GROMACS .gro file of C-alpha atoms in nm:
model
  361
    1UNK     CA    1   7.687   9.302  -5.180
    2UNK     CA    2   7.994   9.226  -4.976
    3UNK     CA    3   8.303   9.081  -5.139
    4UNK     CA    4   8.438   8.747  -5.021
    5UNK     CA    5   8.793   8.806  -5.133
    6UNK     CA    6   9.005   8.496  -5.192
    7UNK     CA    7   8.721   8.267  -5.089
    8UNK     CA    8   8.870   7.965  -5.261
    9UNK     CA    9   9.217   8.036  -5.123
   10UNK     CA   10   9.081   8.066  -4.770
   11UNK     CA   11   8.909   7.730  -4.789
   12UNK     CA   12   9.202   7.562  -4.960
   13UNK     CA   13   9.436   7.673  -4.686
   14UNK     CA   14   9.191   7.576  -4.414
   15UNK     CA   15   9.134   7.236  -4.567
   16UNK     CA   16   9.506   7.179  -4.607
   17UNK     CA   17   9.570   7.267  -4.246
   18UNK     CA   18   9.287   7.054  -4.113
   19UNK     CA   19   9.311   6.762  -4.352
   20UNK     CA   20   9.407   6.410  -4.250
   21UNK     CA   21   9.083   6.233  -4.181
   22UNK     CA   22   9.261   5.913  -4.093
   23UNK     CA   23   9.277   6.050  -3.740
   24UNK     CA   24   9.644   5.965  -3.722
   25UNK     CA   25   9.880   6.161  -3.505
   26UNK     CA   26   9.633   6.225  -3.224
   27UNK     CA   27   9.718   6.131  -2.869
   28UNK     CA   28   9.517   5.854  -2.709
   29UNK     CA   29   9.302   6.091  -2.503
   30UNK     CA   30   9.255   6.361  -2.769
   31UNK     CA   31   8.903   6.421  -2.896
   32UNK     CA   32   8.862   6.453  -3.270
   33UNK     CA   33   8.592   6.458  -3.536
   34UNK     CA   34   8.659   6.382  -3.901
   35UNK     CA   35   8.426   6.577  -4.130
   36UNK     CA   36   8.381   6.559  -4.507
   37UNK     CA   37   8.188   6.843  -4.670
   38UNK     CA   38   8.167   7.024  -5.001
   39UNK     CA   39   8.447   7.236  -5.143
   40UNK     CA   40   8.343   7.586  -5.037
   41UNK     CA   41   8.061   7.506  -4.803
   42UNK     CA   42   8.180   7.600  -4.455
   43UNK     CA   43   8.270   7.922  -4.281
   44UNK     CA   44   8.628   7.837  -4.170
   45UNK     CA   45   8.600   8.042  -3.850
   46UNK     CA   46   8.326   7.807  -3.732
   47UNK     CA   47   8.582   7.527  -3.721
   48UNK     CA   48   8.806   7.735  -3.495
   49UNK     CA   49   8.511   7.834  -3.277
   50UNK     CA   50   8.395   7.475  -3.233
   51UNK     CA   51   8.746   7.361  -3.140
   52UNK     CA   52   8.779   7.641  -2.883
   53UNK     CA   53   8.437   7.574  -2.728
   54UNK     CA   54   8.457   7.195  -2.711
   55UNK     CA   55   8.824   7.099  -2.719
   56UNK     CA   56   8.743   6.867  -3.009
   57UNK     CA   57   8.981   6.892  -3.304
   58UNK     CA   58   8.817   6.905  -3.646
   59UNK     CA   59   8.982   6.730  -3.939
   60UNK     CA   60   8.798   6.880  -4.235
   61UNK     CA   61   8.821   6.742  -4.587
   62UNK     CA   62   8.622   6.811  -4.899
   63UNK     CA   63   8.454   6.611  -5.174
   64UNK     CA   64   8.381   6.724  -5.529
   65UNK     CA   65   8.056   6.532  -5.570
   66UNK     CA   66   7.827   6.283  -5.403
   67UNK     CA   67   7.953   6.011  -5.630
   68UNK     CA   68   8.319   6.081  -5.552
   69UNK     CA   69   8.251   6.085  -5.177
   70UNK     CA   70   8.049   5.762  -5.194
   71UNK     CA   71   8.316   5.581  -5.395
   72UNK     CA   72   8.589   5.685  -5.152
   73UNK     CA   73   8.393   5.563  -4.850
   74UNK     CA   74   8.277   5.244  -5.020
   75UNK     CA   75   8.631   5.155  -5.123
   76UNK     CA   76   8.765   5.208  -4.772
   77UNK     CA   77   8.971   5.511  -4.867
   78UNK     CA   78   8.838   5.742  -4.596
   79UNK     CA   79   8.775   5.737  -4.224
   80UNK     CA   80   8.511   6.007  -4.185
   81UNK     CA   81   8.274   6.053  -3.893
   82UNK     CA   82   8.041   6.321  -4.035
   83UNK     CA   83   7.954   6.346  -4.403
   84UNK     CA   84   7.721   6.587  -4.585
   85UNK     CA   85   7.567   6.406  -4.883
   86UNK     CA   86   7.266   6.516  -5.084
   87UNK     CA   87   6.919   6.372  -5.050
   88UNK     CA   88   6.936   6.101  -5.318
   89UNK     CA   89   7.275   5.976  -5.198
   90UNK     CA   90   7.147   5.961  -4.841
   91UNK     CA   91   6.867   5.729  -4.958
   92UNK     CA   92   7.123   5.499  -5.118
   93UNK     CA   93   7.350   5.498  -4.813
   94UNK     CA   94   7.060   5.418  -4.581
   95UNK     CA   95   6.960   5.135  -4.814
   96UNK     CA   96   7.315   5.000  -4.798
   97UNK     CA   97   7.326   5.028  -4.416
   98UNK     CA   98   7.614   5.277  -4.421
   99UNK     CA   99   7.471   5.534  -4.177
  100UNK     CA  100   7.428   5.535  -3.801
  101UNK     CA  101   7.106   5.629  -3.629
  102UNK     CA  102   7.154   5.958  -3.446
  103UNK     CA  103   7.101   6.021  -3.077
  104UNK     CA  104   6.896   6.338  -3.091
  105UNK     CA  105   6.941   6.390  -2.717
  106UNK     CA  106   7.290   6.507  -2.820
  107UNK     CA  107   7.147   6.734  -3.092
  108UNK     CA  108   6.896   6.963  -2.915
  109UNK     CA  109   6.936   7.228  -3.186
  110UNK     CA  110   6.745   6.995  -3.418
  111UNK     CA  111   6.436   7.161  -3.270
  112UNK     CA  112   6.537   7.480  -3.456
  113UNK     CA  113   6.505   7.312  -3.796
  114UNK     CA  114   6.195   7.419  -3.987
  115UNK     CA  115   5.941   7.135  -4.002
  116UNK     CA  116   5.937   7.146  -4.383
  117UNK     CA  117   6.292   7.007  -4.379
  118UNK     CA  118   6.213   6.716  -4.149
  119UNK     CA  119   6.091   6.367  -4.236
  120UNK     CA  120   6.167   6.412  -4.605
  121UNK     CA  121   6.160   6.125  -4.852
  122UNK     CA  122   6.529   6.039  -4.815
  123UNK     CA  123   6.491   5.987  -4.437
  124UNK     CA  124   6.117   5.966  -4.368
  125UNK     CA  125   6.150   5.882  -3.997
  126UNK     CA  126   6.437   6.129  -3.946
  127UNK     CA  127   6.660   5.870  -3.785
  128UNK     CA  128   6.983   5.940  -3.971
  129UNK     CA  129   7.010   6.304  -4.074
  130UNK     CA  130   7.007   6.668  -3.977
  131UNK     CA  131   6.967   6.903  -4.275
  132UNK     CA  132   7.258   7.138  -4.341
  133UNK     CA  133   7.172   7.346  -4.648
  134UNK     CA  134   6.910   7.357  -4.920
  135UNK     CA  135   6.863   7.527  -5.251
  136UNK     CA  136   6.784   7.493  -5.619
  137UNK     CA  137   6.963   7.385  -5.933
  138UNK     CA  138   6.951   7.650  -6.205
  139UNK     CA  139   7.109   7.806  -6.510
  140UNK     CA  140   7.385   8.063  -6.479
  141UNK     CA  141   7.456   8.276  -6.783
  142UNK     CA  142   7.658   8.581  -6.881
  143UNK     CA  143   7.423   8.861  -6.984
  144UNK     CA  144   7.699   9.023  -7.190
  145UNK     CA  145   7.680   8.722  -7.423
  146UNK     CA  146   7.331   8.580  -7.376
  147UNK     CA  147   7.082   8.851  -7.467
  148UNK     CA  148   6.768   8.636  -7.460
  149UNK     CA  149   6.547   8.571  -7.159
  150UNK     CA  150   6.643   8.229  -7.024
  151UNK     CA  151   6.328   8.043  -6.926
  152UNK     CA  152   6.397   7.676  -7.007
  153UNK     CA  153   6.663   7.407  -7.012
  154UNK     CA  154   6.687   7.440  -7.391
  155UNK     CA  155   6.984   7.673  -7.363
  156UNK     CA  156   7.196   7.391  -7.219
  157UNK     CA  157   7.172   7.213  -7.556
  158UNK     CA  158   7.166   7.515  -7.787
  159UNK     CA  159   7.431   7.513  -8.066
  160UNK     CA  160   7.412   7.894  -8.068
  161UNK     CA  161   7.637   7.882  -7.759
  162UNK     CA  162   7.861   7.600  -7.880
  163UNK     CA  163   8.196   7.603  -7.707
  164UNK     CA  164   8.066   7.850  -7.448
  165UNK     CA  165   7.847   7.608  -7.252
  166UNK     CA  166   7.953   7.384  -6.964
  167UNK     CA  167   7.761   7.081  -6.841
  168UNK     CA  168   7.775   6.980  -6.479
  169UNK     CA  169   8.003   6.684  -6.409
  170UNK     CA  170   7.782   6.443  -6.220
  171UNK     CA  171   7.534   6.198  -6.369
  172UNK     CA  172   7.231   6.265  -6.149
  173UNK     CA  173   7.220   6.637  -6.224
  174UNK     CA  174   7.327   6.614  -6.589
  175UNK     CA  175   7.079   6.342  -6.682
  176UNK     CA  176   6.819   6.518  -6.466
  177UNK     CA  177   6.860   6.835  -6.673
  178UNK     CA  178   6.811   6.641  -6.995
  179UNK     CA  179   6.507   6.462  -6.849
  180UNK     CA  180   6.352   6.794  -6.750
  181UNK     CA  181   6.412   6.939  -7.096
  182UNK     CA  182   6.230   6.639  -7.241
  183UNK     CA  183   5.941   6.682  -7.000
  184UNK     CA  184   6.014   6.371  -6.794
  185UNK     CA  185   6.046   6.330  -6.419
  186UNK     CA  186   6.396   6.349  -6.276
  187UNK     CA  187   6.303   6.036  -6.083
  188UNK     CA  188   6.191   5.828  -6.378
  189UNK     CA  189   6.295   5.464  -6.387
  190UNK     CA  190   6.184   5.422  -6.748
  191UNK     CA  191   6.493   5.302  -6.935
  192UNK     CA  192   6.379   5.448  -7.267
  193UNK     CA  193   6.334   5.794  -7.112
  194UNK     CA  194   6.673   5.779  -6.944
  195UNK     CA  195   6.842   5.666  -7.265
  196UNK     CA  196   6.671   5.948  -7.454
  197UNK     CA  197   6.810   6.195  -7.200
  198UNK     CA  198   7.156   6.042  -7.235
  199UNK     CA  199   7.139   6.075  -7.613
  200UNK     CA  200   7.049   6.443  -7.583
  201UNK     CA  201   7.366   6.503  -7.381
  202UNK     CA  202   7.580   6.281  -7.603
  203UNK     CA  203   7.464   6.459  -7.919
  204UNK     CA  204   7.535   6.801  -7.768
  205UNK     CA  205   7.880   6.683  -7.657
  206UNK     CA  206   7.960   6.534  -7.998
  207UNK     CA  207   7.839   6.851  -8.173
  208UNK     CA  208   8.073   7.071  -7.971
  209UNK     CA  209   7.811   7.243  -7.759
  210UNK     CA  210   8.007   7.174  -7.439
  211UNK     CA  211   8.351   7.310  -7.371
  212UNK     CA  212   8.363   7.058  -7.091
  213UNK     CA  213   8.195   6.892  -6.793
  214UNK     CA  214   8.288   7.070  -6.469
  215UNK     CA  215   8.221   7.090  -6.098
  216UNK     CA  216   8.396   7.356  -5.888
  217UNK     CA  217   8.624   7.455  -6.179
  218UNK     CA  218   8.319   7.641  -6.306
  219UNK     CA  219   8.373   7.926  -6.059
  220UNK     CA  220   8.682   8.057  -6.237
  221UNK     CA  221   8.538   7.989  -6.582
  222UNK     CA  222   8.215   8.182  -6.526
  223UNK     CA  223   8.375   8.462  -6.325
  224UNK     CA  224   8.647   8.510  -6.587
  225UNK     CA  225   8.412   8.499  -6.885
  226UNK     CA  226   8.565   8.183  -7.032
  227UNK     CA  227   8.224   8.014  -7.006
  228UNK     CA  228   7.895   8.187  -7.086
  229UNK     CA  229   7.634   7.927  -6.989
  230UNK     CA  230   7.636   7.657  -6.725
  231UNK     CA  231   7.417   7.488  -6.470
  232UNK     CA  232   7.504   7.491  -6.102
  233UNK     CA  233   7.360   7.556  -5.757
  234UNK     CA  234   7.202   7.873  -5.621
  235UNK     CA  235   7.453   7.944  -5.345
  236UNK     CA  236   7.744   7.904  -5.585
  237UNK     CA  237   7.583   8.144  -5.831
  238UNK     CA  238   7.579   8.413  -5.561
  239UNK     CA  239   7.951   8.364  -5.499
  240UNK     CA  240   8.020   8.391  -5.874
  241UNK     CA  241   7.797   8.698  -5.903
  242UNK     CA  242   8.007   8.880  -5.645
  243UNK     CA  243   8.304   8.848  -5.876
  244UNK     CA  244   8.119   8.898  -6.205
  245UNK     CA  245   7.800   9.108  -6.183
  246UNK     CA  246   7.719   9.032  -6.547
  247UNK     CA  247   7.611   8.684  -6.443
  248UNK     CA  248   7.242   8.601  -6.415
  249UNK     CA  249   7.041   8.320  -6.258
  250UNK     CA  250   6.733   8.137  -6.389
  251UNK     CA  251   6.521   7.853  -6.258
  252UNK     CA  252   6.341   7.727  -6.570
  253UNK     CA  253   5.968   7.775  -6.589
  254UNK     CA  254   5.918   7.405  -6.652
  255UNK     CA  255   6.084   7.324  -6.322
  256UNK     CA  256   6.411   7.218  -6.169
  257UNK     CA  257   6.553   7.025  -5.877
  258UNK     CA  258   6.539   7.154  -5.522
  259UNK     CA  259   6.776   6.973  -5.294
  260UNK     CA  260   6.873   6.925  -4.933
  261UNK     CA  261   7.224   6.839  -4.817
  262UNK     CA  262   7.222   6.683  -4.472
  263UNK     CA  263   7.471   6.587  -4.205
  264UNK     CA  264   7.502   6.214  -4.131
  265UNK     CA  265   7.726   5.994  -3.922
  266UNK     CA  266   7.878   5.685  -4.079
  267UNK     CA  267   7.785   5.357  -3.913
  268UNK     CA  268   8.148   5.270  -3.845
  269UNK     CA  269   8.239   5.620  -3.720
  270UNK     CA  270   8.502   5.613  -3.447
  271UNK     CA  271   8.390   5.941  -3.288
  272UNK     CA  272   8.009   5.935  -3.280
  273UNK     CA  273   7.968   6.154  -2.971
  274UNK     CA  274   8.203   6.416  -3.117
  275UNK     CA  275   8.018   6.390  -3.450
  276UNK     CA  276   7.687   6.467  -3.284
  277UNK     CA  277   7.845   6.759  -3.098
  278UNK     CA  278   7.962   6.900  -3.434
  279UNK     CA  279   7.618   6.855  -3.589
  280UNK     CA  280   7.451   7.028  -3.294
  281UNK     CA  281   7.695   7.320  -3.311
  282UNK     CA  282   7.651   7.371  -3.686
  283UNK     CA  283   7.272   7.359  -3.650
  284UNK     CA  284   7.265   7.645  -3.398
  285UNK     CA  285   7.118   7.978  -3.504
  286UNK     CA  286   7.448   8.161  -3.458
  287UNK     CA  287   7.646   7.914  -3.668
  288UNK     CA  288   7.370   7.898  -3.930
  289UNK     CA  289   7.371   8.277  -3.970
  290UNK     CA  290   7.750   8.291  -4.002
  291UNK     CA  291   7.746   8.005  -4.251
  292UNK     CA  292   7.474   8.163  -4.465
  293UNK     CA  293   7.672   8.486  -4.474
  294UNK     CA  294   7.983   8.306  -4.595
  295UNK     CA  295   7.864   8.028  -4.826
  296UNK     CA  296   7.540   8.185  -4.959
  297UNK     CA  297   7.340   7.868  -4.911
  298UNK     CA  298   7.012   7.875  -4.724
  299UNK     CA  299   6.994   7.711  -4.384
  300UNK     CA  300   6.705   7.494  -4.264
  301UNK     CA  301   6.726   7.672  -3.926
  302UNK     CA  302   6.397   7.864  -3.910
  303UNK     CA  303   6.526   8.139  -3.680
  304UNK     CA  304   6.832   8.200  -3.898
  305UNK     CA  305   6.624   8.213  -4.217
  306UNK     CA  306   6.403   8.480  -4.063
  307UNK     CA  307   6.690   8.677  -3.911
  308UNK     CA  308   6.934   8.666  -4.201
  309UNK     CA  309   6.835   8.987  -4.388
  310UNK     CA  310   6.880   9.190  -4.068
  311UNK     CA  311   7.201   9.000  -3.986
  312UNK     CA  312   7.337   9.074  -4.332
  313UNK     CA  313   7.270   9.445  -4.297
  314UNK     CA  314   7.431   9.452  -3.953
  315UNK     CA  315   7.740   9.269  -4.079
  316UNK     CA  316   7.779   9.454  -4.408
  317UNK     CA  317   7.638   9.802  -4.351
  318UNK     CA  318   7.390   9.777  -4.638
  319UNK     CA  319   7.055   9.608  -4.690
  320UNK     CA  320   7.036   9.268  -4.854
  321UNK     CA  321   6.898   9.280  -5.207
  322UNK     CA  322   6.563   9.092  -5.186
  323UNK     CA  323   6.615   8.945  -5.534
  324UNK     CA  324   6.943   8.788  -5.423
  325UNK     CA  325   6.784   8.655  -5.106
  326UNK     CA  326   6.520   8.485  -5.322
  327UNK     CA  327   6.798   8.310  -5.513
  328UNK     CA  328   6.950   8.192  -5.185
  329UNK     CA  329   6.622   8.093  -5.018
  330UNK     CA  330   6.383   8.025  -5.304
  331UNK     CA  331   6.021   8.120  -5.225
  332UNK     CA  332   5.760   7.849  -5.208
  333UNK     CA  333   5.618   7.931  -5.551
  334UNK     CA  334   5.958   7.842  -5.701
  335UNK     CA  335   5.991   7.524  -5.495
  336UNK     CA  336   5.638   7.421  -5.596
  337UNK     CA  337   5.750   7.382  -5.958
  338UNK     CA  338   6.064   7.191  -5.861
  339UNK     CA  339   6.112   6.823  -5.788
  340UNK     CA  340   6.336   6.660  -5.530
  341UNK     CA  341   6.558   6.369  -5.620
  342UNK     CA  342   6.437   6.038  -5.483
  343UNK     CA  343   6.650   5.734  -5.430
  344UNK     CA  344   6.658   5.523  -5.746
  345UNK     CA  345   6.648   5.142  -5.765
  346UNK     CA  346   6.982   4.969  -5.803
  347UNK     CA  347   6.919   4.875  -6.166
  348UNK     CA  348   6.847   5.240  -6.252
  349UNK     CA  349   7.161   5.356  -6.071
  350UNK     CA  350   7.360   5.101  -6.269
  351UNK     CA  351   7.208   5.230  -6.591
  352UNK     CA  352   7.305   5.587  -6.496
  353UNK     CA  353   7.663   5.481  -6.427
  354UNK     CA  354   7.689   5.279  -6.747
  355UNK     CA  355   7.559   5.566  -6.960
  356UNK     CA  356   7.786   5.814  -6.785
  357UNK     CA  357   8.085   5.594  -6.861
  358UNK     CA  358   7.975   5.579  -7.224
  359UNK     CA  359   8.007   5.957  -7.241
  360UNK     CA  360   8.378   5.913  -7.179
  361UNK     CA  361   8.417   6.217  -6.957
   0.00000   0.00000   0.00000
């Protein structure tokens, strides 16, 4: 395993230098693209490379969660061109007419995307999106503390690890975890099932099981041993594992969520042509390989998926551990027991938000 030293610092500095998605300060003839992605989900050198190759300046900002990004856009607090939401949020944004249809003539690298990542439920006609990364939601635990085999979501509610467990800080994943523990679909619209899942989380919170609800703060907490059990995403586990090899990964036997994050262009984007140039560049095999090697998330680019183990060995002078590659790019037998998030009806989304507010996080 290679070490990505100061990964967070690198991205923080890059984001700070490239931030300013209002587009202000550019000359009238300057070309620019305003991109909003996840906190540690881009190889910073790709930004420099794109700027050098195209002359288009990239203003890159980050979002903590789908919900935070959506709220910022909806409230008029951002002027992004390209965004990278997850599948269920894409469905909602299409429903609300927030996304532009893409001109795929400007995105020829879309042909490199594996067919299994095209025409998915969130964009069945593939008019609005190009997939960026994919992976699974799972349990991360410290094997120095947790001696049992972790095979189910039960551990996320276990008082045996009270004060050592962290719940993820977004309603779709958190309630989804509780629904899966109860044996329900993560896409249920049954109010009684959703309320039962909420109560499971509320009881665990009130009983001191959770030390908190976290998003990217969980990196430091798991790496430093402050937290022993959490739930997060496969690529992020691999980053944490580099810094704490006592950490382990589990996709519960009774299933989990497998997700796709995809690149979209907002309907009111000011720089649509530049946005499509960025999407095409990021979808290339070369960029996909570099990105996989930095962020540890699987790419939907079929060539890059096949070439990555050899690329890793060439870059790092050692073979890629097959077990770690299976965390990054889960095999089909793992995906077969997982469920993708579907877009939920408005009344169900409102129920989620109301229950989340009741938790008082």
